[in-house]
Amino acid sequence: MDPFRKLRQSSVHWLSDESTPGAWYCGRRLVGLDGSTLNVPDEKGNRAFFGLPSSSRGQAAFPKLRISVLLELGTRAPFAWYAGPYRVSEQAQAKELIRHMGPGMLMLADRGYTGFPMWLQAKKTGADLLWRTRSRPTFPVKEAYTGGSWRSVFKGKGKQACKVRVIDYTLKEENATVYRLVTTMLDPSEAPAEELAALYHERWEIETAYDEVKTHLLGPDAMLRSKTPGLVQQEFEGLMLAYYAVRALISKAASKAAEDSDRLSFVHAVQVLRCRVQQPGVSPPEQESQEDD
């Protein structure tokens, strides 16, 4: 694992700048957090370590690796990730990833993460937050603004509280669904409610990224191959580094062509890289020449 982690530390970096389409808002880099799962081979060690989720018919067919990723939304490039047993929740994994956040970011997350302790932990990094929340807890109206937002407080246990702005909106296609967002961007003149409501849906870029990993890198079955827990973790590290490499290629090509990277084909980029990789895993030529001598 150490070589992969060192490679991540030395090679993974931001791919966007403020001129990159869809990557920034109000001088803040857009990042997203979400989790997913991957099947691993049904070996005794994998079953014991990762666990078999329950299903309507008993247990799932394969053990599952739970994964969480922090993504640069404008380029879909992952910059931090975490993987572990299925029994470890997305919220617990998120706590491990939040330390990679910092000032100058605007982090988008779904309502599964919006508890006060995690909100407070993320806010302390200096990043701004735009998270969807459930209908509870309630947010008292301290001051109402035009555009459907209001100043409020996010309350924790005891006297703990954070100043927030709350935004309610509905989509034309989903008139019955009320979306509620909570943000640290308190000034409605800097970040109007309509803009933040539209911006939140950029969070779906991370869902597209997961689809690219599972469908186009792993294939239709979306299963890792390794038969022991240690190798599963190592394979996942390699998978994320490979995905980052494809995204880096796309970002570079999009920048050169002055295009939005969303308009470039991920499948085509994978095909190009596969054509360029000749005989992966073969011993270095210099080693072979020394043996011949």
PDB file of C-alpha atoms in Angstrom:
ATOM      1  CA  MET A   1       0.000   0.000   0.000  1.00  0.00           C
ATOM      2  CA  ASP A   2       2.804   2.430   0.800  1.00  0.00           C
ATOM      3  CA  PRO A   3       4.008   2.804  -2.830  1.00  0.00           C
ATOM      4  CA  PHE A   4       0.456   3.609  -3.920  1.00  0.00           C
ATOM      5  CA  ARG A   5      -0.010   6.172  -1.179  1.00  0.00           C
ATOM      6  CA  LYS A   6       3.310   7.787  -2.017  1.00  0.00           C
ATOM      7  CA  LEU A   7       2.296   7.888  -5.671  1.00  0.00           C
ATOM      8  CA  ARG A   8      -0.963   9.535  -4.691  1.00  0.00           C
ATOM      9  CA  GLN A   9       0.832  12.144  -2.598  1.00  0.00           C
ATOM     10  CA  SER A  10       3.333  12.958  -5.359  1.00  0.00           C
ATOM     11  CA  SER A  11       1.041  12.819  -8.396  1.00  0.00           C
ATOM     12  CA  VAL A  12      -2.502  13.825  -7.447  1.00  0.00           C
ATOM     13  CA  HIS A  13      -3.031  17.569  -7.594  1.00  0.00           C
ATOM     14  CA  TRP A  14      -5.668  20.087  -8.637  1.00  0.00           C
ATOM     15  CA  LEU A  15      -6.469  20.040 -12.344  1.00  0.00           C
ATOM     16  CA  SER A  16      -8.581  23.198 -12.581  1.00  0.00           C
ATOM     17  CA  ASP A  17      -7.921  26.886 -12.290  1.00  0.00           C
ATOM     18  CA  GLU A  18     -10.414  29.728 -12.142  1.00  0.00           C
ATOM     19  CA  SER A  19     -10.789  29.720 -15.921  1.00  0.00           C
ATOM     20  CA  THR A  20     -11.928  26.068 -15.981  1.00  0.00           C
ATOM     21  CA  PRO A  21     -15.659  25.891 -16.883  1.00  0.00           C
ATOM     22  CA  GLY A  22     -17.870  24.730 -14.029  1.00  0.00           C
ATOM     23  CA  ALA A  23     -15.007  24.352 -11.545  1.00  0.00           C
ATOM     24  CA  TRP A  24     -15.304  27.497  -9.410  1.00  0.00           C
ATOM     25  CA  TYR A  25     -17.953  29.696  -7.807  1.00  0.00           C
ATOM     26  CA  CYS A  26     -17.301  33.078  -6.185  1.00  0.00           C
ATOM     27  CA  GLY A  27     -13.578  32.382  -6.012  1.00  0.00           C
ATOM     28  CA  ARG A  28     -14.081  28.958  -4.427  1.00  0.00           C
ATOM     29  CA  ARG A  29     -13.137  25.603  -5.903  1.00  0.00           C
ATOM     30  CA  LEU A  30     -16.153  23.269  -6.153  1.00  0.00           C
ATOM     31  CA  VAL A  31     -15.647  19.879  -4.503  1.00  0.00           C
ATOM     32  CA  GLY A  32     -18.066  17.071  -3.787  1.00  0.00           C
ATOM     33  CA  LEU A  33     -18.276  14.203  -1.318  1.00  0.00           C
ATOM     34  CA  ASP A  34     -20.188  10.968  -1.743  1.00  0.00           C
ATOM     35  CA  GLY A  35     -19.893   7.246  -1.150  1.00  0.00           C
ATOM     36  CA  SER A  36     -20.548   4.009  -3.002  1.00  0.00           C
ATOM     37  CA  THR A  37     -19.690   0.296  -2.873  1.00  0.00           C
ATOM     38  CA  LEU A  38     -17.802  -2.239  -4.976  1.00  0.00           C
ATOM     39  CA  ASN A  39     -18.172  -6.022  -5.030  1.00  0.00           C
ATOM     40  CA  VAL A  40     -15.125  -8.115  -4.127  1.00  0.00           C
ATOM     41  CA  PRO A  41     -14.559 -11.869  -4.673  1.00  0.00           C
ATOM     42  CA  ASP A  42     -16.417 -14.157  -2.288  1.00  0.00           C
ATOM     43  CA  GLU A  43     -13.343 -15.499  -0.520  1.00  0.00           C
ATOM     44  CA  LYS A  44     -13.280 -16.407   3.168  1.00  0.00           C
ATOM     45  CA  GLY A  45     -10.913 -13.582   4.099  1.00  0.00           C
ATOM     46  CA  ASN A  46     -12.836 -10.983   2.122  1.00  0.00           C
ATOM     47  CA  ARG A  47     -16.120 -12.146   3.608  1.00  0.00           C
ATOM     48  CA  ALA A  48     -14.777 -11.895   7.154  1.00  0.00           C
ATOM     49  CA  PHE A  49     -13.101  -8.510   6.687  1.00  0.00           C
ATOM     50  CA  PHE A  50     -15.490  -6.605   4.407  1.00  0.00           C
ATOM     51  CA  GLY A  51     -18.768  -8.305   5.315  1.00  0.00           C
ATOM     52  CA  LEU A  52     -21.842  -9.388   3.400  1.00  0.00           C
ATOM     53  CA  PRO A  53     -24.667  -6.817   3.332  1.00  0.00           C
ATOM     54  CA  SER A  54     -28.157  -8.058   4.114  1.00  0.00           C
ATOM     55  CA  SER A  55     -30.723  -8.190   1.326  1.00  0.00           C
ATOM     56  CA  SER A  56     -34.406  -8.973   0.934  1.00  0.00           C
ATOM     57  CA  ARG A  57     -33.492 -12.650   0.439  1.00  0.00           C
ATOM     58  CA  GLY A  58     -30.955 -12.944   3.236  1.00  0.00           C
ATOM     59  CA  GLN A  59     -27.425 -11.857   2.337  1.00  0.00           C
ATOM     60  CA  ALA A  60     -25.850 -10.379  -0.768  1.00  0.00           C
ATOM     61  CA  ALA A  61     -23.924 -12.688  -3.088  1.00  0.00           C
ATOM     62  CA  PHE A  62     -20.588 -10.897  -2.681  1.00  0.00           C
ATOM     63  CA  PRO A  63     -18.738  -9.041   0.080  1.00  0.00           C
ATOM     64  CA  LYS A  64     -18.687  -5.302  -0.471  1.00  0.00           C
ATOM     65  CA  LEU A  65     -15.990  -2.686  -0.171  1.00  0.00           C
ATOM     66  CA  ARG A  66     -17.397   0.658   0.969  1.00  0.00           C
ATOM     67  CA  ILE A  67     -15.714   3.637  -0.658  1.00  0.00           C
ATOM     68  CA  SER A  68     -15.907   7.416  -0.243  1.00  0.00           C
ATOM     69  CA  VAL A  69     -14.363  10.027  -2.519  1.00  0.00           C
ATOM     70  CA  LEU A  70     -13.705  13.765  -2.478  1.00  0.00           C
ATOM     71  CA  LEU A  71     -13.919  15.018  -6.046  1.00  0.00           C
ATOM     72  CA  GLU A  72     -12.967  18.207  -7.851  1.00  0.00           C
ATOM     73  CA  LEU A  73     -16.352  18.687  -9.514  1.00  0.00           C
ATOM     74  CA  GLY A  74     -15.252  20.787 -12.486  1.00  0.00           C
ATOM     75  CA  THR A  75     -12.873  18.078 -13.755  1.00  0.00           C
ATOM     76  CA  ARG A  76     -14.312  15.004 -11.961  1.00  0.00           C
ATOM     77  CA  ALA A  77     -10.808  14.351 -10.679  1.00  0.00           C
ATOM     78  CA  PRO A  78     -10.628  12.594  -7.288  1.00  0.00           C
ATOM     79  CA  PHE A  79      -8.202  14.187  -4.850  1.00  0.00           C
ATOM     80  CA  ALA A  80      -8.844  12.095  -1.724  1.00  0.00           C
ATOM     81  CA  TRP A  81     -10.487   8.726  -1.143  1.00  0.00           C
ATOM     82  CA  TYR A  82     -11.078   6.148   1.553  1.00  0.00           C
ATOM     83  CA  ALA A  83     -12.066   2.472   1.438  1.00  0.00           C
ATOM     84  CA  GLY A  84     -12.932  -0.104   4.077  1.00  0.00           C
ATOM     85  CA  PRO A  85     -15.413  -2.708   5.310  1.00  0.00           C
ATOM     86  CA  TYR A  86     -19.063  -2.350   4.382  1.00  0.00           C
ATOM     87  CA  ARG A  87     -20.064  -2.047   8.055  1.00  0.00           C
ATOM     88  CA  VAL A  88     -18.185   1.267   8.326  1.00  0.00           C
ATOM     89  CA  SER A  89     -20.720   3.917   7.347  1.00  0.00           C
ATOM     90  CA  GLU A  90     -20.298   6.643   4.740  1.00  0.00           C
ATOM     91  CA  GLN A  91     -20.504   9.168   7.560  1.00  0.00           C
ATOM     92  CA  ALA A  92     -17.591   7.535   9.395  1.00  0.00           C
ATOM     93  CA  GLN A  93     -15.524   7.484   6.204  1.00  0.00           C
ATOM     94  CA  ALA A  94     -16.397  11.123   5.537  1.00  0.00           C
ATOM     95  CA  LYS A  95     -14.828  12.091   8.864  1.00  0.00           C
ATOM     96  CA  GLU A  96     -11.538  10.653   7.600  1.00  0.00           C
ATOM     97  CA  LEU A  97     -11.765  12.658   4.364  1.00  0.00           C
ATOM     98  CA  ILE A  98     -12.786  16.025   5.769  1.00  0.00           C
ATOM     99  CA  ARG A  99      -9.191  16.706   6.862  1.00  0.00           C
ATOM    100  CA  HIS A 100      -8.327  17.069   3.158  1.00  0.00           C
ATOM    101  CA  MET A 101     -10.593  20.120   2.880  1.00  0.00           C
ATOM    102  CA  GLY A 102      -9.512  23.679   3.443  1.00  0.00           C
ATOM    103  CA  PRO A 103     -10.017  27.391   2.743  1.00  0.00           C
ATOM    104  CA  GLY A 104     -10.890  28.325  -0.826  1.00  0.00           C
ATOM    105  CA  MET A 105     -13.190  25.337  -1.350  1.00  0.00           C
ATOM    106  CA  LEU A 106     -16.968  25.138  -1.593  1.00  0.00           C
ATOM    107  CA  MET A 107     -17.991  21.614  -0.665  1.00  0.00           C
ATOM    108  CA  LEU A 108     -21.275  20.115  -1.865  1.00  0.00           C
ATOM    109  CA  ALA A 109     -22.801  17.100  -0.116  1.00  0.00           C
ATOM    110  CA  ASP A 110     -26.099  15.257   0.044  1.00  0.00           C
ATOM    111  CA  ARG A 111     -28.451  15.120   3.011  1.00  0.00           C
ATOM    112  CA  GLY A 112     -26.969  11.871   4.345  1.00  0.00           C
ATOM    113  CA  TYR A 113     -24.058  13.836   5.808  1.00  0.00           C
ATOM    114  CA  THR A 114     -25.830  16.800   7.383  1.00  0.00           C
ATOM    115  CA  GLY A 115     -25.547  16.171  11.091  1.00  0.00           C
ATOM    116  CA  PHE A 116     -24.265  18.935  13.324  1.00  0.00           C
ATOM    117  CA  PRO A 117     -21.009  17.219  14.435  1.00  0.00           C
ATOM    118  CA  MET A 118     -19.919  16.609  10.848  1.00  0.00           C
ATOM    119  CA  TRP A 119     -21.017  20.099   9.802  1.00  0.00           C
ATOM    120  CA  LEU A 120     -18.927  21.607  12.579  1.00  0.00           C
ATOM    121  CA  GLN A 121     -15.909  19.439  11.702  1.00  0.00           C
ATOM    122  CA  ALA A 122     -16.116  20.450   8.030  1.00  0.00           C
ATOM    123  CA  LYS A 123     -16.644  24.132   8.840  1.00  0.00           C
ATOM    124  CA  LYS A 124     -13.532  24.185  11.039  1.00  0.00           C
ATOM    125  CA  THR A 125     -11.384  23.337   7.996  1.00  0.00           C
ATOM    126  CA  GLY A 126     -12.109  26.807   6.602  1.00  0.00           C
ATOM    127  CA  ALA A 127     -13.991  25.489   3.580  1.00  0.00           C
ATOM    128  CA  ASP A 128     -17.429  26.820   2.696  1.00  0.00           C
ATOM    129  CA  LEU A 129     -20.288  24.329   2.681  1.00  0.00           C
ATOM    130  CA  LEU A 130     -23.436  23.843   0.614  1.00  0.00           C
ATOM    131  CA  TRP A 131     -25.224  20.732   1.841  1.00  0.00           C
ATOM    132  CA  ARG A 132     -28.695  19.433   1.371  1.00  0.00           C
ATOM    133  CA  THR A 133     -30.469  18.669   4.654  1.00  0.00           C
ATOM    134  CA  ARG A 134     -33.444  16.645   5.742  1.00  0.00           C
ATOM    135  CA  SER A 135     -36.687  18.303   6.831  1.00  0.00           C
ATOM    136  CA  ARG A 136     -35.369  18.014  10.377  1.00  0.00           C
ATOM    137  CA  PRO A 137     -33.732  19.684  12.202  1.00  0.00           C
ATOM    138  CA  THR A 138     -35.727  22.872  11.897  1.00  0.00           C
ATOM    139  CA  PHE A 139     -33.954  26.140  11.190  1.00  0.00           C
ATOM    140  CA  PRO A 140     -35.522  29.213  12.837  1.00  0.00           C
ATOM    141  CA  VAL A 141     -35.966  32.271  10.652  1.00  0.00           C
ATOM    142  CA  LYS A 142     -33.715  35.016  12.005  1.00  0.00           C
ATOM    143  CA  GLU A 143     -33.952  37.206   8.918  1.00  0.00           C
ATOM    144  CA  ALA A 144     -35.776  36.498   5.651  1.00  0.00           C
ATOM    145  CA  TYR A 145     -34.189  37.402   2.311  1.00  0.00           C
ATOM    146  CA  THR A 146     -35.719  37.765  -1.127  1.00  0.00           C
ATOM    147  CA  GLY A 147     -35.251  34.738  -3.349  1.00  0.00           C
ATOM    148  CA  GLY A 148     -36.309  32.074  -0.846  1.00  0.00           C
ATOM    149  CA  SER A 149     -33.503  32.046   1.731  1.00  0.00           C
ATOM    150  CA  TRP A 150     -33.177  33.104   5.336  1.00  0.00           C
ATOM    151  CA  ARG A 151     -30.543  33.620   7.998  1.00  0.00           C
ATOM    152  CA  SER A 152     -30.662  30.982  10.692  1.00  0.00           C
ATOM    153  CA  VAL A 153     -28.604  28.874  13.110  1.00  0.00           C
ATOM    154  CA  PHE A 154     -27.647  25.204  12.979  1.00  0.00           C
ATOM    155  CA  LYS A 155     -27.927  23.970  16.556  1.00  0.00           C
ATOM    156  CA  GLY A 156     -25.971  21.155  18.165  1.00  0.00           C
ATOM    157  CA  LYS A 157     -25.984  19.818  21.696  1.00  0.00           C
ATOM    158  CA  GLY A 158     -26.033  22.298  24.542  1.00  0.00           C
ATOM    159  CA  LYS A 159     -25.067  25.782  23.431  1.00  0.00           C
ATOM    160  CA  GLN A 160     -23.268  24.698  20.271  1.00  0.00           C
ATOM    161  CA  ALA A 161     -24.541  26.523  17.181  1.00  0.00           C
ATOM    162  CA  CYS A 162     -23.319  27.746  13.783  1.00  0.00           C
ATOM    163  CA  LYS A 163     -24.607  30.651  11.737  1.00  0.00           C
ATOM    164  CA  VAL A 164     -26.054  29.423   8.429  1.00  0.00           C
ATOM    165  CA  ARG A 165     -28.254  30.479   5.556  1.00  0.00           C
ATOM    166  CA  VAL A 166     -31.089  28.182   4.535  1.00  0.00           C
ATOM    167  CA  ILE A 167     -32.557  27.878   1.027  1.00  0.00           C
ATOM    168  CA  ASP A 168     -35.829  26.153   0.103  1.00  0.00           C
ATOM    169  CA  TYR A 169     -36.749  25.487  -3.518  1.00  0.00           C
ATOM    170  CA  THR A 170     -38.610  23.080  -5.791  1.00  0.00           C
ATOM    171  CA  LEU A 171     -37.862  21.899  -9.310  1.00  0.00           C
ATOM    172  CA  LYS A 172     -40.446  22.359 -12.046  1.00  0.00           C
ATOM    173  CA  GLU A 173     -40.241  18.650 -12.829  1.00  0.00           C
ATOM    174  CA  GLU A 174     -40.723  17.731  -9.145  1.00  0.00           C
ATOM    175  CA  ASN A 175     -43.265  20.177  -7.777  1.00  0.00           C
ATOM    176  CA  ALA A 176     -43.940  18.006  -4.727  1.00  0.00           C
ATOM    177  CA  THR A 177     -40.297  17.783  -3.670  1.00  0.00           C
ATOM    178  CA  VAL A 178     -38.917  20.600  -1.539  1.00  0.00           C
ATOM    179  CA  TYR A 179     -35.134  20.803  -1.525  1.00  0.00           C
ATOM    180  CA  ARG A 180     -33.584  22.398   1.534  1.00  0.00           C
ATOM    181  CA  LEU A 181     -29.974  23.567   1.405  1.00  0.00           C
ATOM    182  CA  VAL A 182     -27.812  24.858   4.250  1.00  0.00           C
ATOM    183  CA  THR A 183     -24.767  26.970   3.504  1.00  0.00           C
ATOM    184  CA  THR A 184     -21.990  28.896   5.212  1.00  0.00           C
ATOM    185  CA  MET A 185     -22.221  31.531   2.449  1.00  0.00           C
ATOM    186  CA  LEU A 186     -24.276  33.973   4.488  1.00  0.00           C
ATOM    187  CA  ASP A 187     -24.377  36.989   2.161  1.00  0.00           C
ATOM    188  CA  PRO A 188     -27.250  36.715  -0.356  1.00  0.00           C
ATOM    189  CA  SER A 189     -25.772  39.504  -2.461  1.00  0.00           C
ATOM    190  CA  GLU A 190     -22.585  37.475  -2.965  1.00  0.00           C
ATOM    191  CA  ALA A 191     -24.328  34.124  -3.516  1.00  0.00           C
ATOM    192  CA  PRO A 192     -28.007  34.523  -4.495  1.00  0.00           C
ATOM    193  CA  ALA A 193     -30.331  31.698  -3.517  1.00  0.00           C
ATOM    194  CA  GLU A 194     -31.203  30.925  -7.165  1.00  0.00           C
ATOM    195  CA  GLU A 195     -27.538  30.477  -8.031  1.00  0.00           C
ATOM    196  CA  LEU A 196     -26.836  28.201  -5.092  1.00  0.00           C
ATOM    197  CA  ALA A 197     -29.913  26.099  -5.862  1.00  0.00           C
ATOM    198  CA  ALA A 198     -28.686  25.607  -9.418  1.00  0.00           C
ATOM    199  CA  LEU A 199     -25.134  25.053  -8.248  1.00  0.00           C
ATOM    200  CA  TYR A 200     -26.070  22.265  -5.834  1.00  0.00           C
ATOM    201  CA  HIS A 201     -26.963  19.969  -8.703  1.00  0.00           C
ATOM    202  CA  GLU A 202     -23.328  19.990  -9.795  1.00  0.00           C
ATOM    203  CA  ARG A 203     -22.984  17.446  -6.986  1.00  0.00           C
ATOM    204  CA  TRP A 204     -24.223  14.846  -9.468  1.00  0.00           C
ATOM    205  CA  GLU A 205     -20.832  15.000 -11.178  1.00  0.00           C
ATOM    206  CA  ILE A 206     -19.624  12.578  -8.523  1.00  0.00           C
ATOM    207  CA  GLU A 207     -22.363  10.107  -9.466  1.00  0.00           C
ATOM    208  CA  THR A 208     -21.170  10.316 -13.073  1.00  0.00           C
ATOM    209  CA  ALA A 209     -17.617   9.709 -11.878  1.00  0.00           C
ATOM    210  CA  TYR A 210     -18.651   6.548 -10.040  1.00  0.00           C
ATOM    211  CA  ASP A 211     -20.407   5.338 -13.187  1.00  0.00           C
ATOM    212  CA  GLU A 212     -17.258   5.943 -15.238  1.00  0.00           C
ATOM    213  CA  VAL A 213     -15.178   3.950 -12.773  1.00  0.00           C
ATOM    214  CA  LYS A 214     -17.591   1.047 -12.517  1.00  0.00           C
ATOM    215  CA  THR A 215     -18.835   0.803 -16.099  1.00  0.00           C
ATOM    216  CA  HIS A 216     -15.832   1.823 -18.189  1.00  0.00           C
ATOM    217  CA  LEU A 217     -12.795   0.953 -16.060  1.00  0.00           C
ATOM    218  CA  LEU A 218     -14.007  -2.150 -14.219  1.00  0.00           C
ATOM    219  CA  GLY A 219     -16.544  -3.277 -16.805  1.00  0.00           C
ATOM    220  CA  PRO A 220     -20.215  -4.315 -16.594  1.00  0.00           C
ATOM    221  CA  ASP A 221     -19.746  -6.536 -13.495  1.00  0.00           C
ATOM    222  CA  ALA A 222     -17.996  -3.738 -11.539  1.00  0.00           C
ATOM    223  CA  MET A 223     -16.050  -6.172  -9.365  1.00  0.00           C
ATOM    224  CA  LEU A 224     -12.527  -6.026  -8.047  1.00  0.00           C
ATOM    225  CA  ARG A 225     -10.405  -9.158  -8.613  1.00  0.00           C
ATOM    226  CA  SER A 226      -8.256  -9.453  -5.506  1.00  0.00           C
ATOM    227  CA  LYS A 227      -8.859 -12.387  -3.167  1.00  0.00           C
ATOM    228  CA  THR A 228      -7.454 -11.003   0.094  1.00  0.00           C
ATOM    229  CA  PRO A 229      -8.349  -7.834   2.019  1.00  0.00           C
ATOM    230  CA  GLY A 230      -4.890  -6.307   1.668  1.00  0.00           C
ATOM    231  CA  LEU A 231      -4.812  -6.796  -2.075  1.00  0.00           C
ATOM    232  CA  VAL A 232      -8.367  -5.471  -2.395  1.00  0.00           C
ATOM    233  CA  GLN A 233      -7.279  -2.224  -0.734  1.00  0.00           C
ATOM    234  CA  GLN A 234      -4.226  -2.060  -2.979  1.00  0.00           C
ATOM    235  CA  GLU A 235      -6.283  -2.704  -6.106  1.00  0.00           C
ATOM    236  CA  PHE A 236      -8.709   0.058  -5.154  1.00  0.00           C
ATOM    237  CA  GLU A 237      -5.796   2.496  -4.754  1.00  0.00           C
ATOM    238  CA  GLY A 238      -4.590   1.557  -8.234  1.00  0.00           C
ATOM    239  CA  LEU A 239      -8.091   1.920  -9.644  1.00  0.00           C
ATOM    240  CA  MET A 240      -8.486   5.459  -8.294  1.00  0.00           C
ATOM    241  CA  LEU A 241      -5.044   6.455  -9.555  1.00  0.00           C
ATOM    242  CA  ALA A 242      -5.938   5.083 -12.991  1.00  0.00           C
ATOM    243  CA  TYR A 243      -9.191   7.056 -12.974  1.00  0.00           C
ATOM    244  CA  TYR A 244      -7.321  10.189 -11.947  1.00  0.00           C
ATOM    245  CA  ALA A 245      -4.879   9.656 -14.834  1.00  0.00           C
ATOM    246  CA  VAL A 246      -7.728   9.483 -17.349  1.00  0.00           C
ATOM    247  CA  ARG A 247      -9.319  12.587 -15.882  1.00  0.00           C
ATOM    248  CA  ALA A 248      -5.985  14.414 -16.010  1.00  0.00           C
ATOM    249  CA  LEU A 249      -5.670  13.570 -19.719  1.00  0.00           C
ATOM    250  CA  ILE A 250      -9.195  14.818 -20.384  1.00  0.00           C
ATOM    251  CA  SER A 251      -8.583  18.002 -18.415  1.00  0.00           C
ATOM    252  CA  LYS A 252      -5.400  18.750 -20.333  1.00  0.00           C
ATOM    253  CA  ALA A 253      -7.097  18.120 -23.689  1.00  0.00           C
ATOM    254  CA  ALA A 254     -10.103  20.253 -22.725  1.00  0.00           C
ATOM    255  CA  SER A 255      -7.874  23.131 -21.630  1.00  0.00           C
ATOM    256  CA  LYS A 256      -5.903  22.990 -24.867  1.00  0.00           C
ATOM    257  CA  ALA A 257      -9.095  23.021 -26.939  1.00  0.00           C
ATOM    258  CA  ALA A 258     -10.794  25.652 -24.732  1.00  0.00           C
ATOM    259  CA  GLU A 259     -13.651  23.216 -24.074  1.00  0.00           C
ATOM    260  CA  ASP A 260     -15.574  22.115 -21.001  1.00  0.00           C
ATOM    261  CA  SER A 261     -14.148  18.731 -19.959  1.00  0.00           C
ATOM    262  CA  ASP A 262     -17.739  17.446 -19.619  1.00  0.00           C
ATOM    263  CA  ARG A 263     -17.949  17.566 -23.423  1.00  0.00           C
ATOM    264  CA  LEU A 264     -15.033  15.173 -23.948  1.00  0.00           C
ATOM    265  CA  SER A 265     -15.646  11.435 -24.054  1.00  0.00           C
ATOM    266  CA  PHE A 266     -14.368   9.419 -21.112  1.00  0.00           C
ATOM    267  CA  VAL A 267     -14.646   6.197 -23.147  1.00  0.00           C
ATOM    268  CA  HIS A 268     -12.509   7.641 -25.938  1.00  0.00           C
ATOM    269  CA  ALA A 269      -9.870   8.794 -23.440  1.00  0.00           C
ATOM    270  CA  VAL A 270      -9.689   5.280 -21.962  1.00  0.00           C
ATOM    271  CA  GLN A 271      -9.299   3.797 -25.439  1.00  0.00           C
ATOM    272  CA  VAL A 272      -6.474   6.206 -26.267  1.00  0.00           C
ATOM    273  CA  LEU A 273      -4.602   5.322 -23.087  1.00  0.00           C
ATOM    274  CA  ARG A 274      -5.064   1.602 -23.619  1.00  0.00           C
ATOM    275  CA  CYS A 275      -3.567   1.909 -27.088  1.00  0.00           C
ATOM    276  CA  ARG A 276      -0.566   3.748 -25.651  1.00  0.00           C
ATOM    277  CA  VAL A 277       0.125   1.213 -22.887  1.00  0.00           C
ATOM    278  CA  GLN A 278       2.205  -1.537 -24.458  1.00  0.00           C
ATOM    279  CA  GLN A 279       2.688  -4.835 -22.612  1.00  0.00           C
ATOM    280  CA  PRO A 280       1.854  -3.657 -19.092  1.00  0.00           C
ATOM    281  CA  GLY A 281       3.627  -5.568 -16.358  1.00  0.00           C
ATOM    282  CA  VAL A 282       6.599  -6.694 -18.460  1.00  0.00           C
ATOM    283  CA  SER A 283      10.015  -6.578 -16.783  1.00  0.00           C
ATOM    284  CA  PRO A 284      12.146  -3.508 -17.568  1.00  0.00           C
ATOM    285  CA  PRO A 285      14.285  -3.960 -20.715  1.00  0.00           C
ATOM    286  CA  GLU A 286      17.512  -3.164 -18.847  1.00  0.00           C
ATOM    287  CA  GLN A 287      16.915  -6.115 -16.540  1.00  0.00           C
ATOM    288  CA  GLU A 288      16.514  -8.464 -19.492  1.00  0.00           C
ATOM    289  CA  SER A 289      19.693  -7.137 -21.181  1.00  0.00           C
ATOM    290  CA  GLN A 290      21.727  -7.724 -18.017  1.00  0.00           C
ATOM    291  CA  GLU A 291      20.520 -11.318 -17.838  1.00  0.00           C
ATOM    292  CA  ASP A 292      21.463 -11.876 -21.511  1.00  0.00           C
ATOM    293  CA  ASP A 293      25.003 -10.645 -20.795  1.00  0.00           C
TER     294      ASP A 293
END
